[in-house]
Coordinates of C-alpha atoms in Angstrom, one line a residue:
M88 CA 7.8 -7.2 -73.4
S89 CA 11.5 -6.3 -72.9
D90 CA 13.1 -5.2 -69.5
I91 CA 13.4 -1.7 -70.9
E92 CA 9.7 -1.6 -72.2
W93 CA 8.6 -3.1 -68.7
A94 CA 10.4 -0.5 -66.8
E95 CA 9.2 2.4 -68.9
K96 CA 5.6 1.1 -68.5
Q97 CA 5.9 0.6 -64.8
L98 CA 7.5 4.1 -64.3
E99 CA 4.6 5.8 -66.3
L100 CA 2.1 4.1 -64.1
Q101 CA 3.8 5.3 -60.9
M102 CA 4.3 8.7 -62.1
Q103 CA 0.6 9.1 -63.1
G104 CA -0.9 6.9 -60.2
K105 CA -1.8 7.7 -56.7
D106 CA 0.7 5.3 -54.8
W107 CA 3.9 7.5 -55.0
R108 CA 3.9 10.6 -53.1
A109 CA 4.5 14.1 -54.7
L110 CA 8.0 14.0 -53.0
D111 CA 8.8 10.6 -54.8
K112 CA 7.7 11.8 -58.2
A113 CA 9.7 15.0 -57.7
L114 CA 12.8 13.0 -56.7
V115 CA 12.5 10.8 -59.8
T116 CA 12.0 13.9 -62.0
F117 CA 15.0 15.7 -60.6
F118 CA 17.4 12.7 -61.1
R119 CA 16.2 11.8 -64.5
E120 CA 16.8 15.4 -65.8
Q121 CA 20.1 15.6 -64.0
Q122 CA 21.7 12.3 -64.7
Q123 CA 19.7 11.0 -67.9
L124 CA 18.7 7.9 -65.9
P125 CA 17.0 5.0 -67.7
A126 CA 13.6 4.2 -66.6
A127 CA 14.6 1.1 -64.5
L128 CA 16.9 3.2 -62.3
A129 CA 14.2 6.1 -62.0
L130 CA 11.8 3.3 -60.9
L131 CA 14.3 2.0 -58.4
I132 CA 14.9 5.5 -56.9
G133 CA 11.1 6.0 -56.8
Q134 CA 10.4 3.0 -55.0
C135 CA 13.3 3.5 -52.6
S136 CA 11.7 7.0 -51.7
F137 CA 8.3 5.5 -51.4
A138 CA 9.5 2.8 -49.2
L139 CA 10.3 5.3 -46.6
S140 CA 6.7 6.5 -46.4
A141 CA 5.8 2.9 -45.2
G142 CA 8.4 2.9 -42.5
H143 CA 11.2 1.0 -44.4
L144 CA 14.7 2.3 -44.1
C145 CA 15.6 0.7 -47.3
L146 CA 14.3 -1.1 -50.5
S147 CA 15.2 -4.8 -50.9
V148 CA 16.3 -5.2 -54.5
K149 CA 15.1 -8.8 -54.2
R150 CA 11.6 -7.5 -54.3
M151 CA 12.1 -5.6 -57.6
P152 CA 11.0 -8.0 -60.4
Q153 CA 12.3 -8.5 -63.9
Q154 CA 16.1 -8.2 -63.1
S155 CA 18.4 -10.0 -60.8
E156 CA 20.4 -8.4 -58.2
Q157 CA 23.5 -8.7 -60.4
D158 CA 21.6 -6.9 -63.1
W159 CA 20.6 -4.2 -60.8
Q160 CA 24.2 -3.8 -59.4
A161 CA 25.6 -3.6 -62.9
L162 CA 23.1 -1.0 -63.9
M163 CA 23.9 1.1 -60.8
A164 CA 27.6 0.8 -61.5
L165 CA 27.1 2.9 -64.6
Y166 CA 26.1 5.9 -62.5
P167 CA 29.0 6.1 -59.7
A168 CA 28.1 9.6 -58.9
L169 CA 24.7 8.6 -57.9
F170 CA 25.1 5.1 -56.3
Q171 CA 27.6 4.0 -53.8
L172 CA 28.5 0.3 -54.4
E173 CA 31.9 0.1 -53.0
R174 CA 34.0 3.3 -52.8
D175 CA 32.2 6.0 -50.6
D176 CA 32.2 9.3 -52.4
N177 CA 29.1 10.5 -50.5
Q178 CA 26.8 9.5 -53.2
P179 CA 22.9 10.1 -52.5
F180 CA 22.2 6.4 -52.6
V181 CA 23.8 3.5 -51.1
Y182 CA 23.6 -0.1 -52.0
A183 CA 24.4 -2.2 -49.2
N184 CA 23.0 -5.7 -47.7
N185 CA 21.2 -6.4 -51.1
A186 CA 19.1 -3.2 -50.5
L187 CA 19.0 0.3 -51.7
Y188 CA 19.1 3.1 -49.1
M189 CA 18.8 6.9 -49.3
R190 CA 22.2 8.0 -48.0
R191 CA 20.7 9.8 -44.8
Y192 CA 19.0 6.7 -43.6
Y193 CA 21.9 4.3 -44.3
S194 CA 24.1 6.6 -42.2
Y195 CA 21.5 6.7 -39.3
Q196 CA 21.7 2.9 -39.5
Q197 CA 25.3 2.7 -39.4
Q198 CA 25.6 5.1 -36.5
I199 CA 23.2 3.3 -34.3
A200 CA 24.8 -0.2 -35.2
Q201 CA 28.2 1.2 -34.4
Y202 CA 27.0 2.4 -31.2
L203 CA 25.4 -0.8 -30.2
Q204 CA 28.8 -2.5 -30.8
Q205 CA 30.8 -0.1 -28.8
S206 CA 28.2 -0.3 -25.9
S207 CA 28.6 -4.1 -25.9
E208 CA 32.3 -3.9 -25.4
R209 CA 31.8 -1.2 -22.5
S210 CA 29.1 -3.2 -21.0
Q211 CA 31.3 -6.4 -20.6
Q212 CA 33.9 -4.1 -19.0
L213 CA 31.3 -2.6 -16.6
R214 CA 29.9 -6.1 -15.5
Q215 CA 33.4 -7.3 -14.8
A216 CA 34.0 -4.3 -12.5
I217 CA 30.9 -4.6 -10.4
N218 CA 30.9 -6.7 -7.3
P219 CA 27.9 -9.1 -7.3
A220 CA 27.7 -9.3 -3.5
L221 CA 27.5 -5.6 -3.2
L222 CA 24.9 -5.4 -6.0
N223 CA 22.9 -8.1 -4.3
Q224 CA 22.9 -6.2 -1.2
L225 CA 21.4 -3.2 -2.8
L226 CA 18.9 -5.2 -4.7
E227 CA 17.5 -7.2 -1.8
P228 CA 15.5 -4.3 0.1
L229 CA 14.0 -3.2 -3.2
F230 CA 13.2 -6.7 -4.6
P231 CA 12.7 -9.0 -1.6
A232 CA 12.4 -12.6 -2.3
T233 CA 8.8 -14.2 -2.3
A234 CA 7.6 -17.7 -2.7
A235 CA 7.0 -17.1 -6.5
T236 CA 10.8 -15.9 -7.0
Q237 CA 11.9 -19.0 -5.3
V238 CA 10.5 -20.8 -8.4
E239 CA 10.8 -18.4 -11.3
P240 CA 13.5 -15.7 -11.5
D241 CA 12.2 -12.0 -10.5
W242 CA 12.7 -10.5 -13.9
Q243 CA 12.3 -6.9 -12.6
R244 CA 15.3 -7.5 -10.3
L245 CA 17.4 -9.2 -12.9
S246 CA 16.5 -6.5 -15.5
C247 CA 17.6 -3.9 -12.9
A248 CA 20.9 -6.0 -12.6
I249 CA 21.4 -6.0 -16.4
A250 CA 20.9 -2.3 -16.7
A251 CA 23.1 -1.6 -13.8
S252 CA 25.9 -3.3 -15.5
S253 CA 25.5 -2.0 -19.0
S254 CA 26.3 1.3 -20.8
F255 CA 23.3 0.8 -23.0
S256 CA 20.3 -1.3 -22.0
V257 CA 16.8 -2.2 -22.8
I258 CA 14.0 -3.1 -20.3
T259 CA 11.0 -4.3 -22.4
G260 CA 7.7 -5.7 -21.2
G261 CA 3.9 -5.6 -22.0
P262 CA 1.4 -3.1 -20.0
G263 CA 1.5 -3.6 -16.3
T264 CA 4.8 -5.6 -16.2
G265 CA 6.5 -2.8 -14.1
K266 CA 8.9 -1.1 -16.4
T267 CA 8.7 2.2 -14.5
T268 CA 8.9 0.6 -11.0
T269 CA 11.9 -1.2 -12.2
V270 CA 13.7 1.7 -13.7
V271 CA 13.0 3.9 -10.5
K272 CA 14.7 1.1 -8.3
L273 CA 17.5 1.0 -10.8
L274 CA 18.2 4.5 -10.5
L275 CA 18.2 4.3 -6.6
V276 CA 20.6 1.2 -7.0
L277 CA 23.0 3.3 -9.3
Q278 CA 23.1 6.1 -7.0
Q279 CA 23.8 4.1 -3.9
L280 CA 26.6 2.3 -6.0
Q281 CA 28.0 5.8 -6.6
Q282 CA 27.8 6.6 -2.8
Q283 CA 29.5 3.3 -2.1
Q284 CA 32.3 4.1 -4.3
G285 CA 32.7 7.6 -2.8
A286 CA 31.7 9.1 -6.3
A287 CA 29.5 12.1 -6.9
P288 CA 25.8 11.3 -7.6
L289 CA 25.0 10.6 -11.3
T290 CA 23.4 13.4 -13.4
I291 CA 20.2 11.8 -14.5
Q292 CA 17.7 12.9 -17.3
L293 CA 14.4 11.3 -18.0
A294 CA 12.7 11.7 -21.4
A295 CA 9.7 10.6 -23.5
P296 CA 9.0 10.8 -27.1
T297 CA 5.6 12.9 -26.4
G298 CA 4.3 15.2 -24.0
K299 CA 1.5 12.9 -22.5
A300 CA 4.1 10.1 -22.4
A301 CA 6.3 12.6 -20.4
V302 CA 3.6 13.6 -18.2
R303 CA 2.5 9.8 -17.5
L304 CA 6.1 8.9 -16.6
R305 CA 6.7 11.8 -14.3
S306 CA 3.4 10.8 -12.3
S307 CA 4.4 7.1 -12.2
I308 CA 7.9 7.9 -10.9
R309 CA 6.6 10.2 -8.3
N310 CA 4.0 7.7 -7.1
T311 CA 6.6 4.8 -7.0
L312 CA 9.4 6.8 -5.3
D313 CA 7.4 7.6 -2.4
K314 CA 6.9 3.9 -1.6
L315 CA 10.2 2.6 -1.9
P316 CA 12.7 1.8 1.1
A317 CA 15.5 4.3 0.6
S318 CA 16.9 7.2 2.4
A319 CA 15.6 10.6 1.7
E320 CA 19.2 11.6 0.6
I321 CA 19.2 8.9 -2.0
K322 CA 15.7 9.4 -3.2
S323 CA 16.4 13.1 -3.7
Q324 CA 19.1 12.2 -6.2
V325 CA 16.4 10.5 -8.5
P326 CA 14.8 13.1 -10.8
T327 CA 11.1 13.2 -11.1
D328 CA 10.9 15.8 -13.9
V329 CA 10.4 14.3 -17.5
S330 CA 11.1 16.2 -20.7
T331 CA 10.1 15.5 -24.2
L332 CA 13.1 14.3 -26.3
H333 CA 12.6 17.2 -28.6
K334 CA 12.8 19.7 -25.7
L335 CA 15.9 17.8 -24.3
L336 CA 17.7 17.9 -27.4
G337 CA 16.7 21.6 -28.2
A338 CA 14.7 21.1 -31.5
R339 CA 15.1 23.9 -34.0
A340 CA 12.1 25.1 -35.7
Q341 CA 11.8 24.3 -39.3
S342 CA 14.9 22.3 -39.2
R343 CA 16.0 18.7 -38.6
Q344 CA 18.8 19.8 -36.5
F345 CA 19.0 20.0 -32.7
K346 CA 20.9 22.4 -30.5
Q347 CA 22.3 19.5 -28.6
N348 CA 24.7 17.4 -30.7
A349 CA 28.1 16.0 -30.9
L350 CA 29.7 19.5 -30.6
E351 CA 27.4 20.4 -27.9
P352 CA 26.6 17.2 -25.9
L353 CA 23.9 16.8 -23.2
A354 CA 25.3 17.5 -19.7
L355 CA 24.3 14.1 -18.2
D356 CA 25.6 10.7 -17.0
L357 CA 22.6 8.6 -17.6
L358 CA 19.5 9.1 -19.8
V359 CA 16.3 7.1 -19.4
V360 CA 13.9 7.2 -22.5
D361 CA 10.2 5.8 -21.9
E362 CA 8.0 4.5 -24.6
A363 CA 10.9 3.8 -26.9
S364 CA 8.7 1.9 -29.4
M365 CA 8.0 5.5 -30.6
L366 CA 11.4 6.1 -31.5
D367 CA 12.4 6.3 -35.2
V368 CA 15.9 5.9 -36.3
E369 CA 16.5 9.7 -37.2
L370 CA 15.7 10.7 -33.8
M371 CA 17.7 7.9 -32.2
A372 CA 20.7 8.8 -34.1
A373 CA 20.3 12.5 -33.0
L374 CA 20.1 11.3 -29.6
L375 CA 23.0 9.3 -29.7
S376 CA 25.0 12.0 -31.3
A377 CA 24.1 14.3 -28.4
L378 CA 25.1 11.8 -25.8
P379 CA 28.4 12.3 -24.0
A380 CA 30.8 9.4 -24.5
H381 CA 30.7 8.3 -20.9
A382 CA 26.9 8.5 -20.6
R383 CA 24.6 5.5 -20.1
L384 CA 21.5 5.0 -22.0
I385 CA 18.5 3.0 -20.9
L386 CA 15.4 2.5 -23.2
L387 CA 11.9 1.3 -21.7
G388 CA 9.1 0.1 -24.0
D389 CA 6.8 -2.6 -25.2
K390 CA 8.5 -4.4 -28.1
D391 CA 5.1 -5.6 -29.4
Q392 CA 3.6 -2.1 -29.9
L393 CA 3.3 -0.2 -33.2
A394 CA 6.7 1.0 -34.5
S395 CA 7.3 4.8 -35.1
V396 CA 5.4 6.7 -37.6
E397 CA 8.6 7.6 -39.3
A398 CA 11.1 5.0 -40.6
G399 CA 12.4 2.1 -38.8
A400 CA 11.2 -0.4 -36.3
L401 CA 14.0 0.3 -33.5
M402 CA 12.3 -1.4 -30.5
A403 CA 11.2 -4.4 -32.5
E404 CA 14.8 -4.9 -34.0
L405 CA 16.7 -4.4 -30.7
C406 CA 14.3 -6.9 -28.9
Q407 CA 13.8 -9.4 -31.6
W408 CA 15.3 -12.3 -29.4
A409 CA 14.1 -11.0 -26.1
E410 CA 11.4 -13.5 -25.8
Q411 CA 14.0 -16.3 -26.1
G412 CA 16.5 -14.6 -23.9
Q413 CA 19.6 -15.8 -25.8
Y414 CA 21.7 -15.3 -22.7
W415 CA 25.2 -16.7 -22.9
P416 CA 25.9 -19.3 -20.1
A417 CA 28.4 -16.9 -18.5
T418 CA 25.6 -14.2 -18.3
A419 CA 23.2 -16.7 -16.9
A420 CA 25.7 -17.8 -14.3
W421 CA 26.3 -14.0 -13.3
L422 CA 22.6 -13.3 -13.2
E423 CA 22.0 -16.4 -10.8
Q424 CA 24.3 -14.9 -8.3
L425 CA 21.5 -12.1 -8.0
S426 CA 18.4 -14.5 -8.1
S427 CA 16.8 -17.0 -5.8
A428 CA 16.0 -19.1 -8.9
A429 CA 17.9 -20.5 -11.7
I430 CA 17.6 -19.0 -15.2
P431 CA 15.4 -21.1 -17.3
V432 CA 17.4 -23.5 -19.7
H433 CA 15.3 -22.5 -22.7
L434 CA 16.6 -18.8 -22.2
I435 CA 20.2 -19.8 -22.4
S436 CA 22.1 -20.0 -25.7
Q437 CA 25.9 -20.1 -26.6
Q438 CA 24.8 -18.6 -30.0
G439 CA 23.2 -15.4 -28.3
K440 CA 24.6 -12.0 -29.5
A441 CA 26.3 -9.5 -27.2
L442 CA 23.4 -7.2 -27.5
E443 CA 21.0 -9.8 -25.9
Q444 CA 23.1 -9.7 -22.7
Q445 CA 22.0 -6.0 -22.3
I446 CA 18.2 -6.8 -22.7
G447 CA 15.8 -7.4 -19.7
M448 CA 12.3 -8.7 -20.5
L449 CA 9.7 -8.4 -17.8
R450 CA 7.4 -11.3 -18.2
V451 CA 4.7 -11.0 -15.5
S452 CA 1.9 -8.4 -15.9
H453 CA 0.6 -6.9 -12.5
R454 CA -2.0 -4.9 -14.2
F455 CA -4.3 -7.7 -15.8
D456 CA -5.3 -11.0 -14.1
P457 CA -3.9 -13.6 -16.7
Q458 CA -7.4 -14.8 -16.9
S459 CA -9.1 -11.5 -17.6
G460 CA -10.4 -10.9 -21.2
I461 CA -7.9 -8.1 -21.9
A462 CA -5.0 -10.4 -21.0
K463 CA -6.1 -13.2 -22.9
L464 CA -6.9 -11.2 -26.0
A465 CA -3.7 -9.2 -26.1
T466 CA -1.7 -12.6 -25.7
A467 CA -3.8 -14.2 -28.6
V468 CA -3.3 -11.2 -30.8
N469 CA 0.3 -11.0 -30.1
S470 CA 0.7 -14.8 -31.0
G471 CA -1.2 -14.3 -34.2
Q472 CA -4.0 -16.9 -33.0
S473 CA -6.9 -15.3 -35.3
T474 CA -9.2 -18.2 -34.1
E475 CA -8.6 -17.8 -30.6
V476 CA -9.1 -14.1 -30.8
A477 CA -12.5 -14.6 -32.4
A478 CA -13.4 -17.1 -29.5
I479 CA -12.3 -14.6 -26.9
C480 CA -14.5 -11.8 -28.4
R481 CA -17.5 -14.0 -28.4
A482 CA -17.0 -15.1 -24.7
E483 CA -18.3 -13.3 -21.8
Y484 CA -15.6 -11.4 -20.0
A485 CA -16.3 -8.6 -17.5
D486 CA -13.5 -6.5 -19.0
L487 CA -14.5 -7.0 -22.6
Q488 CA -17.2 -5.7 -24.9
Y489 CA -17.6 -6.7 -28.5
L490 CA -19.8 -4.7 -31.0
A491 CA -20.5 -6.6 -34.2
A492 CA -21.2 -3.3 -35.9
A493 CA -21.3 0.4 -35.2
E494 CA -25.1 0.7 -35.2
F495 CA -26.0 4.2 -34.1
P496 CA -28.2 3.3 -31.0
Q497 CA -25.1 1.1 -29.7
L498 CA -22.7 3.9 -30.7
K499 CA -24.6 6.6 -29.0
Q500 CA -25.0 4.7 -25.7
L501 CA -21.2 3.8 -25.8
V502 CA -20.2 7.4 -26.5
L503 CA -22.4 8.7 -23.6
T504 CA -22.1 6.2 -20.8
G505 CA -19.5 3.6 -22.1
Q506 CA -22.2 0.9 -21.4
V507 CA -23.3 -1.6 -24.1
Q508 CA -25.6 -4.6 -23.6
K509 CA -24.9 -5.1 -19.7
Q510 CA -23.6 -3.0 -16.8
R511 CA -19.8 -2.9 -16.5
P512 CA -18.3 -1.4 -13.4
D513 CA -15.3 0.4 -15.2
A514 CA -17.2 1.7 -18.2
A515 CA -17.0 5.4 -18.9
G516 CA -18.2 7.6 -21.6
F517 CA -17.7 11.2 -22.6
S518 CA -20.3 12.4 -20.3
F519 CA -17.8 11.6 -17.4
Y520 CA -15.5 14.4 -18.1
L521 CA -18.0 16.8 -19.5
Q522 CA -19.9 17.0 -16.2
I523 CA -16.9 18.2 -14.5
A524 CA -16.0 20.5 -17.3
A525 CA -19.5 22.1 -17.0
Q526 CA -18.9 23.0 -13.4
P527 CA -16.0 25.5 -13.3
P528 CA -15.0 27.4 -10.1
A529 CA -16.7 30.7 -9.4
L530 CA -15.6 34.0 -11.2
D531 CA -13.5 35.1 -8.1
A532 CA -11.7 31.8 -7.8
T533 CA -7.9 31.8 -7.4
D534 CA -5.7 30.6 -10.3
L535 CA -4.7 27.5 -8.2
Q536 CA -8.4 26.5 -7.8
I537 CA -9.0 27.1 -11.6
D538 CA -5.7 24.9 -12.5
H539 CA -6.8 22.2 -10.2
W540 CA -10.2 22.0 -11.8
A541 CA -8.7 21.9 -15.2
Q542 CA -6.4 19.3 -14.2
Q543 CA -9.3 17.2 -12.9
V544 CA -11.0 17.6 -16.3
L545 CA -7.9 16.3 -18.2
T546 CA -7.7 13.4 -15.9
D547 CA -11.3 12.5 -16.2
F548 CA -11.0 12.8 -20.0
S549 CA -8.6 10.0 -20.0
A550 CA -11.1 7.6 -18.6
F551 CA -12.5 7.1 -22.1
Q552 CA -11.1 7.2 -25.6
L553 CA -12.1 6.2 -29.0
L554 CA -9.1 4.7 -31.0
C555 CA -9.5 4.3 -34.9
A556 CA -7.1 2.3 -37.4
V557 CA -7.7 5.0 -40.0
R558 CA -8.4 8.6 -40.6
Q559 CA -10.9 8.5 -43.6
G560 CA -14.2 6.6 -44.0
P561 CA -17.3 6.3 -42.0
L562 CA -15.3 4.6 -39.3
G563 CA -12.3 6.7 -39.5
V564 CA -11.1 9.7 -37.2
E565 CA -12.6 12.5 -39.1
Q566 CA -16.2 11.1 -39.5
L567 CA -16.2 9.5 -36.0
N568 CA -15.3 12.8 -34.4
L569 CA -18.3 14.6 -36.2
T570 CA -20.6 11.8 -35.2
V571 CA -19.5 12.0 -31.5
E572 CA -19.8 15.9 -31.6
R573 CA -23.4 15.6 -32.8
I574 CA -24.4 12.9 -30.4
L575 CA -23.0 15.1 -27.5
H576 CA -24.7 18.3 -28.8
Q577 CA -28.1 16.5 -29.1
A578 CA -27.6 15.1 -25.5
G579 CA -27.0 18.7 -24.3
L580 CA -23.5 17.9 -23.0
I581 CA -21.7 20.3 -25.4
H582 CA -23.1 23.6 -26.7
Y583 CA -22.1 25.5 -30.0
S584 CA -23.9 28.0 -32.2
S585 CA -26.3 26.8 -35.0
Q586 CA -23.8 28.1 -37.7
H587 CA -21.4 25.2 -36.5
S588 CA -20.0 23.8 -39.6
A589 CA -19.8 20.2 -40.7
R590 CA -16.1 20.8 -41.2
Q591 CA -14.3 19.2 -38.3
G592 CA -12.8 21.7 -35.8
S593 CA -14.3 24.9 -37.3
L594 CA -15.4 26.4 -34.0
W595 CA -14.3 26.4 -30.5
Y596 CA -16.6 25.4 -27.6
A597 CA -16.3 24.5 -23.9
G598 CA -15.5 20.7 -23.5
R599 CA -13.8 20.4 -26.9
P600 CA -10.9 18.0 -26.7
V601 CA -8.0 18.9 -29.2
M602 CA -4.8 17.1 -30.2
V603 CA -1.7 18.9 -31.5
M604 CA -1.0 17.7 -34.9
Q605 CA 2.5 19.5 -35.5
N606 CA 5.1 20.8 -33.3
D607 CA 4.8 24.2 -32.1
Y608 CA 8.0 25.3 -30.5
A609 CA 6.9 28.8 -29.9
L610 CA 4.1 27.5 -27.5
G611 CA 6.1 24.6 -26.4
L612 CA 3.5 22.1 -27.6
M613 CA 4.4 18.9 -29.3
N614 CA 2.7 16.6 -31.8
G615 CA 0.4 14.4 -30.0
D616 CA -0.3 16.8 -26.9
V617 CA -4.0 16.7 -26.0
G618 CA -5.8 19.7 -24.5
I619 CA -9.3 20.7 -23.5
C620 CA -11.1 23.8 -24.3
L621 CA -12.8 25.1 -21.3
A622 CA -14.8 28.1 -20.2
R623 CA -12.7 29.5 -17.3
P624 CA -13.0 32.6 -15.0
Y625 CA -10.4 35.3 -16.0
Q626 CA -10.3 38.7 -14.4
G627 CA -14.0 38.7 -13.5
K628 CA -15.2 37.4 -16.9
W629 CA -15.5 34.0 -18.8
I630 CA -13.1 33.3 -21.6
L631 CA -12.4 30.0 -23.6
A632 CA -9.0 28.8 -23.1
V633 CA -7.4 25.4 -23.8
A634 CA -5.9 23.5 -20.9
F635 CA -3.0 21.2 -21.5
A636 CA -1.1 19.0 -19.0
S637 CA 2.2 20.7 -17.8
E638 CA 5.6 19.1 -18.0
D639 CA 6.6 21.6 -15.3
S640 CA 6.1 20.0 -12.1
S641 CA 5.5 23.5 -10.4
K642 CA 2.2 23.9 -12.5
A643 CA -0.7 21.7 -12.6
V644 CA -1.7 22.8 -16.3
R645 CA -0.8 25.3 -18.9
W646 CA -3.3 27.5 -20.8
V647 CA -3.3 28.5 -24.4
L648 CA -5.9 30.8 -26.2
P649 CA -7.6 29.0 -29.1
S650 CA -6.6 31.8 -31.4
R651 CA -2.9 30.8 -30.9
L652 CA -3.6 27.0 -31.8
Q653 CA -3.3 26.5 -35.6
Q654 CA -2.5 22.7 -36.0
V655 CA -5.0 21.1 -33.9
E656 CA -7.9 18.5 -34.4
T657 CA -10.8 17.4 -32.3
A658 CA -9.8 14.5 -30.4
Y659 CA -12.9 12.5 -29.2
A660 CA -11.5 9.9 -31.7
I661 CA -7.7 9.7 -32.4
T662 CA -5.7 7.1 -34.4
V663 CA -4.0 4.1 -32.5
H664 CA -0.7 5.6 -33.5
K665 CA -1.5 8.8 -31.5
S666 CA -2.6 6.9 -28.6
Q667 CA 0.8 5.4 -27.8
G668 CA 2.3 6.6 -24.6
S669 CA -1.3 6.7 -23.2
E670 CA -3.5 4.8 -20.9
F671 CA -7.4 4.9 -20.7
R672 CA -9.6 3.3 -18.1
H673 CA -11.9 2.4 -21.0
A674 CA -10.5 2.3 -24.4
V675 CA -12.6 1.5 -27.5
L676 CA -10.9 0.3 -30.7
V677 CA -12.9 1.0 -33.9
L678 CA -12.0 -1.1 -36.9
P679 CA -12.9 0.1 -40.7
D680 CA -15.4 -1.9 -42.6
Q681 CA -12.9 -2.3 -45.5
F682 CA -9.3 -3.7 -45.2
S683 CA -6.5 -1.2 -45.1
P684 CA -2.7 -2.0 -45.0
V685 CA -2.3 -0.3 -41.5
L686 CA -4.6 -3.1 -40.0
T687 CA -1.9 -5.3 -38.6
R688 CA -1.2 -7.3 -35.4
E689 CA 0.7 -4.6 -33.9
L690 CA -2.0 -2.1 -34.2
I691 CA -4.7 -4.3 -32.8
Y692 CA -2.4 -5.1 -29.8
T693 CA -1.4 -1.5 -29.3
G694 CA -5.2 -0.5 -29.1
I695 CA -6.0 -3.4 -26.7
T696 CA -3.2 -2.5 -24.4
R697 CA -4.2 1.0 -24.0
A698 CA -7.1 -0.1 -22.0
A699 CA -6.6 -0.3 -18.1
K700 CA -9.8 -1.7 -16.9
L701 CA -12.2 -2.1 -20.0
F702 CA -11.9 -2.7 -23.6
S703 CA -14.4 -2.5 -26.2
L704 CA -14.1 -3.4 -29.8
I705 CA -16.3 -2.3 -32.6
C706 CA -15.7 -4.5 -35.7
G707 CA -18.1 -4.6 -38.6
K708 CA -16.5 -7.8 -40.3
A709 CA -15.0 -10.5 -38.2
E710 CA -12.8 -11.5 -41.3
L711 CA -11.0 -8.3 -41.1
L712 CA -10.0 -8.9 -37.6
A713 CA -8.7 -12.2 -38.4
K714 CA -6.6 -10.9 -41.4
A715 CA -5.2 -8.2 -39.2
V716 CA -4.2 -10.4 -36.4
E717 CA -2.5 -12.7 -38.9
L718 CA -0.5 -9.7 -40.5
K719 CA 2.7 -8.8 -38.8
V720 CA 4.6 -5.7 -39.6
Q721 CA 8.1 -6.5 -41.5
R722 CA 10.0 -3.3 -42.0
Q723 CA 13.0 -3.4 -44.2
G724 CA 16.4 -2.4 -42.6
D725 CA 18.2 -3.5 -39.4
V726 CA 20.1 -1.4 -36.8
R727 CA 21.8 -4.3 -35.6
L728 CA 23.8 -5.0 -38.8

């Protein structure tokens, strides 16, 4: 078969098959008609578009069979209006770094890379201008030396120092390593530096990708700030309100554009973004466009969590050397002036890049005992040790439960009480929040009493959550939600009419948890926000209304009538992707009985680390778990280029 025949055959298979999206096929059809493209280039364009749906920024031409890179370049050169090879005439496709990009994503990547380069130059200037003795004086009360920090560096303290001396910085670490605590102390230090220099306080904004991540960050910051040794004046200069990024940037409905941009930048001196692993390159590029030239940016997040749903793996790329440190000898010497312990030799390298000097990694978890089941399992998964993972699952740990199969009696017990096999002190089922939901205030209760009750229901709901790897199938989100609903109905914990359809989300009832699946700018609700439908008193009668956690610190909750919620789904079970930015006292990860490409090391790790006290794993086939642990996400494209 000739190359031409092969390309024609492959293109026909993709256009008639189910792999490519309708969007990919439409793009191919458009360019074939407009440019009279040969099948090989049409196939290349289709694969490039399809790669975006898998999270890649580009298509590596090396992965395209039949032709060499030189052959592909020669073929693309015949269509200069379509493909940019050398001269930039704003062609829709760009060939660079041995890969084919759609122009928009190439521009995002270049914009971020350029910002990182400029930030490294500014950071070096900032570090030279800071007096280490003064910085040390400000750090000491917030990070007092202990016996442990005489031996190993206090990475919270050093990450704070790194960020204080950088125009752009990243603080990464696993769950419980103290990212929020570190950044609150950092903001106190920066405001004190301003005070020492006789300058006005910094204008600081806090943001997160989702509403629930914003609410969690706000709560953490308030709790942390109250306990820290600093004057009331300095504490008042640290904000506690947190916005979603879309709200901060002023998202426009039915548009990719934002109100805040290069022409209308944000009015701030410093921006902190939590849960940065959820950032995709398009949102990051929009954020950078809206940043004033002088402003600092600090990203917080876990580099090992799932990457964003959209294209790119921003946090993983930024922190690809964080584990190894890669600090220059000069950086290490500077940090040692601020530490009671030396920087370990294996973290020092003359070959480190400039960006590594702006990244701090927190290496000690204060949430999990290193000997706990959750800590051991998360570490083994993160290291790709499938044999060790299997051994930990079989062992007896107080904070782990392993279910070999989703048998109905076990699942019913798990859903109701969170208990399987033996009593676990931190177990919780859905009955925990439903009991509170069934006890509303009296009809004549005040709005404040009603709001506080709803807030308690929302808090108690976060005690237990089912997490799924997939949406379809018997162990996917859609079917599992129906199964849980049936179990709760039979147990008398939720009540709906006999006409309740088998179609998920067909009727509203008290106690129904829902997740917003699409941004609703009119209601101020973002994709991923979770609410609970409750029977609440209203003007002397009972009505159904959905309570959502409020981003506004002056309100406990916000209420929305069910009739106004169009894009929501029942949320007893949610995908692991949707759980990012959340923490549950008891998290249950449900793996499918058939392999899926979404089953990866990052997904398993993210599911495990949503659990604060107890983690349960439902896995029908041990070999699927092993395969997932060994499969690490590799997305094409790199913002560090």
